[in-house]
Amino acid sequence: MTTRSDTIQAALDWFDAGHFLAELRRRVARRTESQRSDAHDELLAYLEDEIGPALSGSGFAWRLLDNPSGGVPFLYAERHEDVNRPTILTYGHGDVVLGHDAQWRSGLSPWTVVVDGDRWYGRGTADNKGQHSLNLAALAQVLAARGSLGFNVKVLLEMGEETGSPGLRALCERERATFAADVLIASDGPRLSAHRPTLFLGSRGAFNFDLSVDLREGAHHSGNWGGLLANPGTILANAIASMVDGRGRILVEGLRPPPIPASVRAALADIEPGEPGGPEIDRDWGEPGLTPAERVFGWNALEVLAFRTGNPEHPVNAIPPRASAHLQVRFVAGCDHTAFIAALRAHLDRRGLAAVRVAAARSEVMRATRLDPGHPWVQRVAASIERTTGARPAILPNLGGSLPNDCFAEALALPTVWIPHSYPACSQHAPNEHLLGSVAREGLAIMTGLFHDLGEAAAAE
Ligand SMILES: [Zn+2]
């Protein structure tokens, strides 16, 4: 019988022999840019020629599932061992954002992995090919060591995440029985920092909206008309100032979250956001009385993303006829985004700002999700990671950013535990995207240890 440490060591030996890098090179070489309209064949080939065969080799049965949106199908794979054992659903995305080949540093290319010290450059190394490849490799390692996993696994891979996951939510609603599981364990996004293994349990939502004030046709000379005509820019600036104060505190009651739950506050107590090389955090910004971690992971933010009146590039001495602004609410679980517009309308009307129009933006709303940090699955995964790395992982109730976790947390009603293998400065979605070799190696150890432990725990149950 192989021990836990033998199994992890075998996985690390496989990694150190270059097998993981070789696999990643092959996968990164596939130009799976879902934002390119002619990429259909490459997207499909990633599933059919790359992931499917790899899963077959690990005893999975796989097939393609129609995409309800009409886009590229999903890959679904299953390894069923025993109905009395728990079932894990895992997820990844094989598509990447556009390569932007010309913008990479000289000597680098999005489609060829270049190793420079600890950095492994290439499009998708971090987001998300490297991450799901590590998880599938860890499953294969535990299987090779033990002959069976000791639990059941379902794998879902999509090829449209970078275009907003078209069809994913509808697929989860349609295939609820197929995807039935005890937990989602998946990897995407960054750790809190390169050196701190991290769990996150959901994501903040994002709701964008437009404000506009449109008073008349054409501009009028500010000398002849200043003092006589209402200025839309002034009205809009005052409207925004009534919604969020000069230090970023949200003033619209309906856009503020419920109090931070004690378990969330406790999980955030040892979290320090920020990254070396990143911008300095403004200590006096946001909701007073909250720590920086509470502000970005436990609270809502109202951001002015764009504001326009007159002609900002070439101002003229005229009262502009109109003004517009584009704003965003980043919101935590527990907020009802469908009530945001009505709350804003009522807020403006109460202040005599009926001239300010408010409308939801056309962009898709990202929903907010959050699993309670005290949930048994969180504690189980955290304990396993601590056993492998010797340190307690950071537990983020949710990411500050967004990902399609509502498909799993709401449509499938699963507890969701994400174990990211990247770090904040990975240049995801930008030129020079890279994975850190050291973090990937530790990620493989973490996942191998976790899958080993889940099989053991299931056998003992
Ligand atoms: Zn991405």
Tab-separated table of C-alpha atoms and ligand atoms in Angstrom:
chain	number	residue	atom	x	y	z
A	1	MET	CA	0.000	0.000	0.000
A	2	THR	CA	1.371	3.373	-1.000
A	3	THR	CA	1.398	6.097	1.588
A	4	ARG	CA	0.246	9.658	1.191
A	5	SER	CA	3.786	10.971	0.963
A	6	ASP	CA	4.782	8.282	-1.591
A	7	THR	CA	1.889	9.322	-3.800
A	8	ILE	CA	2.758	13.001	-3.602
A	9	GLN	CA	6.429	12.236	-4.220
A	10	ALA	CA	5.576	10.204	-7.314
A	11	ALA	CA	3.558	13.146	-8.639
A	12	LEU	CA	6.462	15.532	-7.990
A	13	ASP	CA	8.909	13.144	-9.684
A	14	TRP	CA	6.624	13.098	-12.718
A	15	PHE	CA	6.524	16.894	-12.662
A	16	ASP	CA	10.296	17.214	-12.197
A	17	ALA	CA	10.940	14.841	-15.104
A	18	GLY	CA	9.275	17.428	-17.352
A	19	HIS	CA	6.087	15.516	-18.123
A	20	PHE	CA	3.760	18.232	-16.940
A	21	LEU	CA	5.616	20.893	-18.918
A	22	ALA	CA	5.448	18.715	-22.039
A	23	GLU	CA	1.699	18.291	-21.610
A	24	LEU	CA	1.223	22.015	-21.084
A	25	ARG	CA	3.342	22.864	-24.151
A	26	ARG	CA	1.091	20.684	-26.289
A	27	ARG	CA	-2.082	22.246	-24.898
A	28	VAL	CA	-0.844	25.845	-25.112
A	29	ALA	CA	0.138	25.262	-28.766
A	30	ARG	CA	-3.552	24.862	-29.600
A	31	ARG	CA	-4.929	28.303	-30.487
A	32	THR	CA	-8.169	28.056	-28.594
A	33	GLU	CA	-9.132	31.743	-28.717
A	34	SER	CA	-12.880	31.717	-28.121
A	35	GLN	CA	-13.110	35.451	-28.907
A	36	ARG	CA	-12.082	34.695	-32.518
A	37	SER	CA	-15.113	33.829	-34.654
A	38	ASP	CA	-13.268	31.248	-36.810
A	39	ALA	CA	-11.827	29.217	-33.925
A	40	HIS	CA	-14.576	26.573	-33.771
A	41	ASP	CA	-12.442	23.685	-35.076
A	42	GLU	CA	-9.529	24.401	-32.746
A	43	LEU	CA	-11.889	24.717	-29.778
A	44	LEU	CA	-13.516	21.392	-30.531
A	45	ALA	CA	-10.161	19.699	-31.184
A	46	TYR	CA	-8.958	20.663	-27.708
A	47	LEU	CA	-11.748	18.546	-26.259
A	48	GLU	CA	-11.725	15.690	-28.784
A	49	ASP	CA	-8.019	15.285	-29.430
A	50	GLU	CA	-6.451	16.492	-26.200
A	51	ILE	CA	-8.585	16.241	-23.056
A	52	GLY	CA	-10.872	13.354	-24.022
A	53	PRO	CA	-8.039	10.902	-24.811
A	54	ALA	CA	-6.135	11.948	-21.654
A	55	LEU	CA	-9.212	11.203	-19.557
A	56	SER	CA	-9.792	7.866	-21.302
A	57	GLY	CA	-6.293	6.916	-20.204
A	58	SER	CA	-7.377	7.544	-16.596
A	59	GLY	CA	-10.427	5.324	-16.855
A	60	PHE	CA	-12.968	8.031	-17.559
A	61	ALA	CA	-15.813	7.693	-20.026
A	62	TRP	CA	-16.254	10.973	-21.895
A	63	ARG	CA	-18.654	12.476	-24.363
A	64	LEU	CA	-19.626	15.827	-25.791
A	65	LEU	CA	-22.772	17.594	-24.600
A	66	ASP	CA	-24.656	19.964	-26.894
A	67	ASN	CA	-24.340	23.594	-25.974
A	68	PRO	CA	-27.830	25.049	-25.333
A	69	SER	CA	-26.556	28.360	-26.762
A	70	GLY	CA	-25.635	26.635	-30.040
A	71	GLY	CA	-21.897	27.207	-29.464
A	72	VAL	CA	-19.059	24.731	-29.092
A	73	PRO	CA	-20.145	21.638	-27.128
A	74	PHE	CA	-18.996	20.875	-23.596
A	75	LEU	CA	-16.888	17.861	-22.658
A	76	TYR	CA	-18.332	15.736	-19.902
A	77	ALA	CA	-16.412	12.823	-18.392
A	78	GLU	CA	-17.176	10.529	-15.533
A	79	ARG	CA	-15.359	7.927	-13.505
A	80	HIS	CA	-17.811	6.087	-11.365
A	81	GLU	CA	-16.484	3.806	-8.630
A	82	ASP	CA	-19.104	3.321	-5.964
A	83	VAL	CA	-22.522	4.852	-5.253
A	84	ASN	CA	-21.695	4.893	-1.559
A	85	ARG	CA	-18.662	7.101	-2.087
A	86	PRO	CA	-18.804	10.871	-2.523
A	87	THR	CA	-18.838	12.416	-5.964
A	88	ILE	CA	-16.724	15.390	-6.943
A	89	LEU	CA	-17.530	17.611	-9.869
A	90	THR	CA	-14.584	19.447	-11.332
A	91	TYR	CA	-14.570	22.138	-14.002
A	92	GLY	CA	-12.145	23.910	-16.277
A	93	HIS	CA	-12.087	25.953	-19.453
A	94	GLY	CA	-9.906	25.148	-22.437
A	95	ASP	CA	-10.492	28.412	-24.260
A	96	VAL	CA	-8.220	31.418	-23.870
A	97	VAL	CA	-8.457	35.128	-24.603
A	98	LEU	CA	-6.901	36.447	-27.841
A	99	GLY	CA	-3.182	35.776	-28.163
A	100	HIS	CA	-2.222	39.354	-29.157
A	101	ASP	CA	0.978	37.842	-30.555
A	102	ALA	CA	2.665	41.139	-31.481
A	103	GLN	CA	2.416	42.598	-27.987
A	104	TRP	CA	4.443	39.950	-26.149
A	105	ARG	CA	7.995	40.676	-25.019
A	106	SER	CA	10.568	39.784	-27.651
A	107	GLY	CA	11.440	36.096	-27.551
A	108	LEU	CA	7.988	35.182	-26.244
A	109	SER	CA	4.943	33.889	-28.096
A	110	PRO	CA	1.468	33.067	-26.807
A	111	TRP	CA	1.537	29.628	-28.461
A	112	THR	CA	4.940	28.316	-27.384
A	113	VAL	CA	5.738	27.821	-23.727
A	114	VAL	CA	8.975	29.620	-22.878
A	115	VAL	CA	10.504	28.900	-19.490
A	116	ASP	CA	12.432	31.849	-18.024
A	117	GLY	CA	13.484	31.101	-14.460
A	118	ASP	CA	10.328	30.337	-12.506
A	119	ARG	CA	8.068	31.856	-15.155
A	120	TRP	CA	6.431	29.654	-17.757
A	121	TYR	CA	5.144	32.017	-20.437
A	122	GLY	CA	2.296	31.222	-22.826
A	123	ARG	CA	-1.396	32.011	-23.389
A	124	GLY	CA	-3.472	29.781	-21.105
A	125	THR	CA	-0.571	28.666	-18.893
A	126	ALA	CA	-2.382	30.370	-15.996
A	127	ASP	CA	-5.892	30.797	-17.369
A	128	ASN	CA	-6.903	27.994	-17.444
A	129	LYS	CA	-4.993	25.222	-19.247
A	130	GLY	CA	-2.260	24.981	-16.629
A	131	GLN	CA	-4.791	24.846	-13.807
A	132	HIS	CA	-7.113	22.138	-15.095
A	133	SER	CA	-4.136	20.171	-16.409
A	134	LEU	CA	-2.704	20.074	-12.878
A	135	ASN	CA	-5.980	18.821	-11.430
A	136	LEU	CA	-6.436	16.103	-14.042
A	137	ALA	CA	-2.798	15.073	-13.566
A	138	ALA	CA	-3.320	14.812	-9.794
A	139	LEU	CA	-6.321	12.521	-10.325
A	140	ALA	CA	-4.208	10.333	-12.622
A	141	GLN	CA	-1.431	10.197	-10.024
A	142	VAL	CA	-3.726	9.053	-7.219
A	143	LEU	CA	-5.296	6.518	-9.542
A	144	ALA	CA	-1.894	5.161	-10.569
A	145	ALA	CA	-0.775	4.883	-6.946
A	146	ARG	CA	-3.911	3.358	-5.499
A	147	GLY	CA	-5.549	1.588	-8.419
A	148	SER	CA	-8.769	3.438	-7.660
A	149	LEU	CA	-9.603	6.926	-6.453
A	150	GLY	CA	-11.901	5.974	-3.603
A	151	PHE	CA	-14.537	8.455	-4.824
A	152	ASN	CA	-16.427	9.290	-7.996
A	153	VAL	CA	-15.414	12.097	-10.312
A	154	LYS	CA	-17.292	14.103	-12.910
A	155	VAL	CA	-15.411	16.473	-15.179
A	156	LEU	CA	-16.929	19.382	-17.091
A	157	LEU	CA	-14.835	21.374	-19.542
A	158	GLU	CA	-16.104	24.345	-21.500
A	159	MET	CA	-14.620	26.278	-24.415
A	160	GLY	CA	-16.424	29.603	-23.988
A	161	GLU	CA	-15.506	31.010	-20.581
A	162	GLU	CA	-13.691	34.002	-22.065
A	163	THR	CA	-16.831	35.020	-23.946
A	164	GLY	CA	-19.039	34.832	-20.831
A	165	SER	CA	-19.689	31.044	-20.729
A	166	PRO	CA	-22.595	31.003	-23.211
A	167	GLY	CA	-24.903	28.083	-22.454
A	168	LEU	CA	-23.184	26.998	-19.242
A	169	ARG	CA	-25.971	27.995	-16.870
A	170	ALA	CA	-28.651	26.481	-19.125
A	171	LEU	CA	-26.571	23.313	-19.449
A	172	CYS	CA	-26.319	22.978	-15.655
A	173	GLU	CA	-30.086	23.447	-15.376
A	174	ARG	CA	-30.715	20.880	-18.115
A	175	GLU	CA	-28.162	18.315	-16.843
A	176	ARG	CA	-28.835	18.595	-13.125
A	177	ALA	CA	-29.080	14.811	-12.770
A	178	THR	CA	-25.976	14.146	-14.861
A	179	PHE	CA	-23.886	16.609	-12.839
A	180	ALA	CA	-25.254	15.613	-9.411
A	181	ALA	CA	-22.365	15.642	-6.951
A	182	ASP	CA	-21.421	16.388	-3.353
A	183	VAL	CA	-19.061	19.257	-4.063
A	184	LEU	CA	-17.423	21.277	-6.818
A	185	ILE	CA	-13.648	21.369	-6.549
A	186	ALA	CA	-12.033	23.375	-9.331
A	187	SER	CA	-9.171	25.742	-10.051
A	188	ASP	CA	-9.068	29.116	-11.755
A	189	GLY	CA	-7.921	32.616	-10.969
A	190	PRO	CA	-5.136	33.760	-8.668
A	191	ARG	CA	-4.032	32.856	-5.187
A	192	LEU	CA	-4.072	35.725	-2.701
A	193	SER	CA	-0.312	35.898	-3.326
A	194	ALA	CA	2.218	33.600	-4.986
A	195	HIS	CA	3.432	32.105	-1.740
A	196	ARG	CA	0.116	31.577	0.010
A	197	PRO	CA	-2.018	28.573	-0.979
A	198	THR	CA	-5.571	29.859	-1.200
A	199	LEU	CA	-9.167	28.676	-1.274
A	200	PHE	CA	-11.974	30.818	-2.518
A	201	LEU	CA	-15.606	29.911	-2.177
A	202	GLY	CA	-17.449	32.077	-4.649
A	203	SER	CA	-17.132	35.410	-6.342
A	204	ARG	CA	-18.458	38.933	-6.154
A	205	GLY	CA	-21.072	39.851	-8.693
A	206	ALA	CA	-20.889	42.722	-11.162
A	207	PHE	CA	-23.771	44.950	-12.215
A	208	ASN	CA	-23.155	47.763	-14.708
A	209	PHE	CA	-25.475	50.687	-15.332
A	210	ASP	CA	-25.659	53.950	-17.240
A	211	LEU	CA	-26.640	57.388	-15.993
A	212	SER	CA	-27.563	60.114	-18.447
A	213	VAL	CA	-28.862	63.659	-18.449
A	214	ASP	CA	-30.109	64.856	-21.819
A	215	LEU	CA	-31.542	68.384	-21.580
A	216	ARG	CA	-31.744	69.929	-25.052
A	217	GLU	CA	-30.536	69.939	-28.631
A	218	GLY	CA	-27.047	71.351	-29.112
A	219	ALA	CA	-24.630	73.369	-26.966
A	220	HIS	CA	-25.093	77.028	-26.083
A	221	HIS	CA	-22.485	79.745	-25.491
A	222	SER	CA	-21.582	79.776	-21.804
A	223	GLY	CA	-21.220	83.570	-21.732
A	224	ASN	CA	-24.647	84.300	-23.124
A	225	TRP	CA	-26.419	81.434	-21.445
A	226	GLY	CA	-24.369	80.571	-18.340
A	227	GLY	CA	-26.660	81.107	-15.355
A	228	LEU	CA	-29.761	80.656	-17.476
A	229	LEU	CA	-29.489	77.057	-18.657
A	230	ALA	CA	-29.183	73.992	-16.434
A	231	ASN	CA	-25.888	72.216	-17.020
A	232	PRO	CA	-26.231	68.437	-17.480
A	233	GLY	CA	-22.616	67.837	-16.426
A	234	THR	CA	-23.216	69.632	-13.116
A	235	ILE	CA	-26.447	67.746	-12.522
A	236	LEU	CA	-24.830	64.396	-13.263
A	237	ALA	CA	-21.795	65.143	-11.060
A	238	ASN	CA	-24.151	65.977	-8.191
A	239	ALA	CA	-26.193	62.843	-8.798
A	240	ILE	CA	-23.062	60.678	-8.588
A	241	ALA	CA	-21.904	62.550	-5.489
A	242	SER	CA	-25.220	61.719	-3.853
A	243	MET	CA	-24.677	58.011	-4.578
A	244	VAL	CA	-21.061	57.606	-3.466
A	245	ASP	CA	-19.099	60.027	-1.299
A	246	GLY	CA	-15.628	61.463	-1.840
A	247	ARG	CA	-13.957	58.496	-0.178
A	248	GLY	CA	-15.896	55.809	-2.013
A	249	ARG	CA	-18.538	55.068	0.636
A	250	ILE	CA	-21.823	53.934	-0.914
A	251	LEU	CA	-24.702	56.240	0.062
A	252	VAL	CA	-27.611	54.451	-1.653
A	253	GLU	CA	-29.072	52.152	0.976
A	254	GLY	CA	-30.274	49.645	-1.638
A	255	LEU	CA	-26.730	49.187	-2.996
A	256	ARG	CA	-25.202	48.427	0.393
A	257	PRO	CA	-24.695	44.799	1.466
A	258	PRO	CA	-26.071	43.218	4.626
A	259	PRO	CA	-23.650	43.187	7.599
A	260	ILE	CA	-20.596	40.972	7.119
A	261	PRO	CA	-21.328	37.557	8.686
A	262	ALA	CA	-19.100	36.607	11.615
A	263	SER	CA	-17.692	33.559	9.788
A	264	VAL	CA	-16.695	35.727	6.813
A	265	ARG	CA	-15.101	38.295	9.097
A	266	ALA	CA	-13.167	35.540	10.879
A	267	ALA	CA	-11.916	34.057	7.584
A	268	LEU	CA	-10.755	37.505	6.444
A	269	ALA	CA	-8.944	38.316	9.682
A	270	ASP	CA	-5.564	37.060	8.413
A	271	ILE	CA	-5.983	38.235	4.821
A	272	GLU	CA	-3.895	41.136	3.530
A	273	PRO	CA	-4.792	42.074	-0.061
A	274	GLY	CA	-2.285	43.628	-2.438
A	275	GLU	CA	0.715	42.392	-4.344
A	276	PRO	CA	4.340	43.503	-4.557
A	277	GLY	CA	4.609	45.602	-7.705
A	278	GLY	CA	0.877	46.368	-7.641
A	279	PRO	CA	-0.606	49.768	-6.778
A	280	GLU	CA	-0.506	50.913	-3.161
A	281	ILE	CA	-3.793	50.335	-1.320
A	282	ASP	CA	-5.543	53.529	-0.203
A	283	ARG	CA	-6.086	53.066	3.527
A	284	ASP	CA	-8.674	55.853	3.746
A	285	TRP	CA	-10.828	54.637	0.876
A	286	GLY	CA	-14.119	52.765	1.012
A	287	GLU	CA	-16.487	51.960	3.838
A	288	PRO	CA	-15.101	53.387	7.111
A	289	GLY	CA	-14.292	50.850	9.811
A	290	LEU	CA	-13.578	47.957	7.460
A	291	THR	CA	-10.184	46.381	6.865
A	292	PRO	CA	-8.896	46.319	3.268
A	293	ALA	CA	-9.760	42.591	3.058
A	294	GLU	CA	-13.309	43.278	4.230
A	295	ARG	CA	-13.695	46.065	1.684
A	296	VAL	CA	-12.730	43.957	-1.331
A	297	PHE	CA	-14.003	40.523	-0.270
A	298	GLY	CA	-16.827	41.288	2.147
A	299	TRP	CA	-18.434	44.505	0.906
A	300	ASN	CA	-19.840	46.193	-2.192
A	301	ALA	CA	-18.076	48.837	-4.242
A	302	LEU	CA	-19.677	51.453	-6.485
A	303	GLU	CA	-17.240	52.513	-9.201
A	304	VAL	CA	-17.471	55.326	-11.729
A	305	LEU	CA	-15.919	53.717	-14.815
A	306	ALA	CA	-16.493	56.510	-17.325
A	307	PHE	CA	-17.979	60.021	-17.325
A	308	ARG	CA	-18.486	62.304	-20.284
A	309	THR	CA	-19.920	65.747	-20.930
A	310	GLY	CA	-19.020	68.248	-23.645
A	311	ASN	CA	-15.883	67.325	-25.530
A	312	PRO	CA	-13.175	66.369	-22.997
A	313	GLU	CA	-10.420	66.317	-25.670
A	314	HIS	CA	-11.266	69.819	-26.954
A	315	PRO	CA	-13.319	71.782	-24.381
A	316	VAL	CA	-15.213	74.772	-25.738
A	317	ASN	CA	-16.968	77.660	-23.974
A	318	ALA	CA	-20.413	76.155	-24.197
A	319	ILE	CA	-22.962	74.533	-21.941
A	320	PRO	CA	-23.122	70.960	-23.178
A	321	PRO	CA	-26.544	69.535	-24.014
A	322	ARG	CA	-25.999	66.215	-22.334
A	323	ALA	CA	-23.832	64.162	-19.967
A	324	SER	CA	-23.495	60.444	-19.384
A	325	ALA	CA	-21.644	58.094	-17.081
A	326	HIS	CA	-21.091	54.359	-16.836
A	327	LEU	CA	-20.950	52.893	-13.340
A	328	GLN	CA	-20.562	49.462	-11.806
A	329	VAL	CA	-21.555	47.816	-8.564
A	330	ARG	CA	-19.356	44.955	-7.424
A	331	PHE	CA	-21.545	43.138	-4.935
A	332	VAL	CA	-21.314	40.263	-2.478
A	333	ALA	CA	-23.740	37.401	-1.947
A	334	GLY	CA	-26.864	38.475	-0.105
A	335	CYS	CA	-27.569	41.459	-2.395
A	336	ASP	CA	-30.492	41.388	-4.824
A	337	HIS	CA	-29.162	42.963	-8.003
A	338	THR	CA	-32.624	42.909	-9.594
A	339	ALA	CA	-33.619	45.643	-7.119
A	340	PHE	CA	-30.639	47.940	-7.848
A	341	ILE	CA	-32.234	50.025	-10.613
A	342	ALA	CA	-35.410	50.670	-8.616
A	343	ALA	CA	-33.319	51.666	-5.596
A	344	LEU	CA	-31.295	54.089	-7.714
A	345	ARG	CA	-34.425	55.586	-9.296
A	346	ALA	CA	-36.049	56.150	-5.899
A	347	HIS	CA	-32.808	57.625	-4.533
A	348	LEU	CA	-32.550	60.133	-7.409
A	349	ASP	CA	-36.225	61.078	-7.265
A	350	ARG	CA	-36.045	61.766	-3.534
A	351	ARG	CA	-33.248	64.247	-4.243
A	352	GLY	CA	-35.086	66.071	-7.012
A	353	LEU	CA	-32.870	64.484	-9.661
A	354	ALA	CA	-35.677	63.316	-11.924
A	355	ALA	CA	-33.707	64.589	-14.952
A	356	VAL	CA	-31.109	61.869	-14.397
A	357	ARG	CA	-32.009	58.709	-16.270
A	358	VAL	CA	-30.742	55.386	-14.941
A	359	ALA	CA	-30.732	52.140	-16.920
A	360	ALA	CA	-29.070	48.751	-16.623
A	361	ALA	CA	-26.175	48.417	-19.073
A	362	ARG	CA	-26.402	45.902	-21.859
A	363	SER	CA	-23.527	43.817	-20.480
A	364	GLU	CA	-24.327	40.534	-18.736
A	365	VAL	CA	-24.825	40.684	-14.949
A	366	MET	CA	-22.368	38.486	-13.065
A	367	ARG	CA	-24.037	36.957	-10.045
A	368	ALA	CA	-22.517	36.833	-6.586
A	369	THR	CA	-21.934	33.571	-4.726
A	370	ARG	CA	-20.315	32.669	-1.433
A	371	LEU	CA	-20.065	29.421	0.491
A	372	ASP	CA	-19.865	29.797	4.259
A	373	PRO	CA	-16.189	29.490	5.293
A	374	GLY	CA	-17.349	27.241	8.142
A	375	HIS	CA	-18.829	24.664	5.723
A	376	PRO	CA	-17.460	21.119	6.355
A	377	TRP	CA	-16.099	20.844	2.785
A	378	VAL	CA	-14.073	24.006	3.275
A	379	GLN	CA	-12.590	22.724	6.504
A	380	ARG	CA	-11.851	19.349	4.936
A	381	VAL	CA	-10.010	20.841	1.953
A	382	ALA	CA	-8.176	23.394	4.111
A	383	ALA	CA	-6.971	20.667	6.482
A	384	SER	CA	-5.656	18.609	3.564
A	385	ILE	CA	-3.778	21.588	2.100
A	386	GLU	CA	-2.291	22.358	5.504
A	387	ARG	CA	-1.112	18.750	5.794
A	388	THR	CA	0.630	18.959	2.403
A	389	THR	CA	2.186	22.421	2.684
A	390	GLY	CA	2.572	22.828	6.448
A	391	ALA	CA	0.646	26.121	6.401
A	392	ARG	CA	-2.956	27.109	6.760
A	393	PRO	CA	-4.277	28.303	3.362
A	394	ALA	CA	-5.883	31.704	2.949
A	395	ILE	CA	-9.650	31.240	2.847
A	396	LEU	CA	-11.453	33.870	0.786
A	397	PRO	CA	-15.249	33.695	1.100
A	398	ASN	CA	-15.321	34.924	-2.477
A	399	LEU	CA	-12.996	36.369	-5.092
A	400	GLY	CA	-13.095	40.149	-5.526
A	401	GLY	CA	-13.622	39.527	-9.249
A	402	SER	CA	-16.172	37.393	-11.041
A	403	LEU	CA	-16.437	33.899	-12.493
A	404	PRO	CA	-19.376	31.677	-13.518
A	405	ASN	CA	-19.660	30.064	-10.088
A	406	ASP	CA	-23.424	30.677	-9.931
A	407	CYS	CA	-23.869	27.792	-12.392
A	408	PHE	CA	-22.514	25.425	-9.757
A	409	ALA	CA	-23.585	27.172	-6.550
A	410	GLU	CA	-27.135	28.036	-7.687
A	411	ALA	CA	-28.134	25.911	-10.689
A	412	LEU	CA	-26.559	22.748	-9.238
A	413	ALA	CA	-26.807	23.847	-5.576
A	414	LEU	CA	-23.304	22.548	-4.812
A	415	PRO	CA	-20.856	23.700	-2.170
A	416	THR	CA	-18.066	25.271	-4.250
A	417	VAL	CA	-14.390	25.194	-3.317
A	418	TRP	CA	-11.847	26.729	-5.682
A	419	ILE	CA	-8.116	26.104	-5.320
A	420	PRO	CA	-6.267	28.551	-7.599
A	421	HIS	CA	-2.816	27.688	-8.948
A	422	SER	CA	-1.942	31.096	-10.347
A	423	TYR	CA	-0.955	34.398	-8.717
A	424	PRO	CA	-2.047	38.036	-9.050
A	425	ALA	CA	0.810	39.202	-11.317
A	426	CYS	CA	0.387	36.359	-13.873
A	427	SER	CA	-0.719	38.797	-16.636
A	428	GLN	CA	-3.833	36.744	-17.275
A	429	HIS	CA	-5.721	38.289	-20.245
A	430	ALA	CA	-2.653	40.410	-21.148
A	431	PRO	CA	0.598	39.890	-23.055
A	432	ASN	CA	3.255	37.813	-21.237
A	433	GLU	CA	0.785	35.582	-19.378
A	434	HIS	CA	2.678	33.076	-17.299
A	435	LEU	CA	2.412	30.377	-14.689
A	436	LEU	CA	4.957	30.123	-11.897
A	437	GLY	CA	6.681	26.727	-12.073
A	438	SER	CA	7.068	26.652	-8.287
A	439	VAL	CA	3.361	27.363	-7.716
A	440	ALA	CA	2.353	24.772	-10.327
A	441	ARG	CA	4.557	22.187	-8.623
A	442	GLU	CA	3.081	22.988	-5.217
A	443	GLY	CA	-0.389	22.968	-6.778
A	444	LEU	CA	0.180	19.443	-8.063
A	445	ALA	CA	1.276	18.329	-4.579
A	446	ILE	CA	-1.783	20.013	-3.032
A	447	MET	CA	-4.234	18.398	-5.438
A	448	THR	CA	-2.588	14.971	-5.229
A	449	GLY	CA	-2.688	15.154	-1.435
A	450	LEU	CA	-6.293	16.308	-1.505
A	451	PHE	CA	-7.485	13.549	-3.834
A	452	HIS	CA	-5.554	11.015	-1.799
A	453	ASP	CA	-7.218	12.258	1.397
A	454	LEU	CA	-10.704	12.277	-0.080
A	455	GLY	CA	-10.351	8.631	-1.049
A	456	GLU	CA	-9.068	7.719	2.420
A	457	ALA	CA	-11.801	9.637	4.204
A	458	ALA	CA	-14.453	8.036	2.008
A	459	ALA	CA	-13.087	4.571	2.782
A	460	ALA	CA	-13.297	5.331	6.501
A	461	GLU	CA	-16.862	6.635	6.352
B	1	ZN	ZN	-9.872	34.223	-18.084
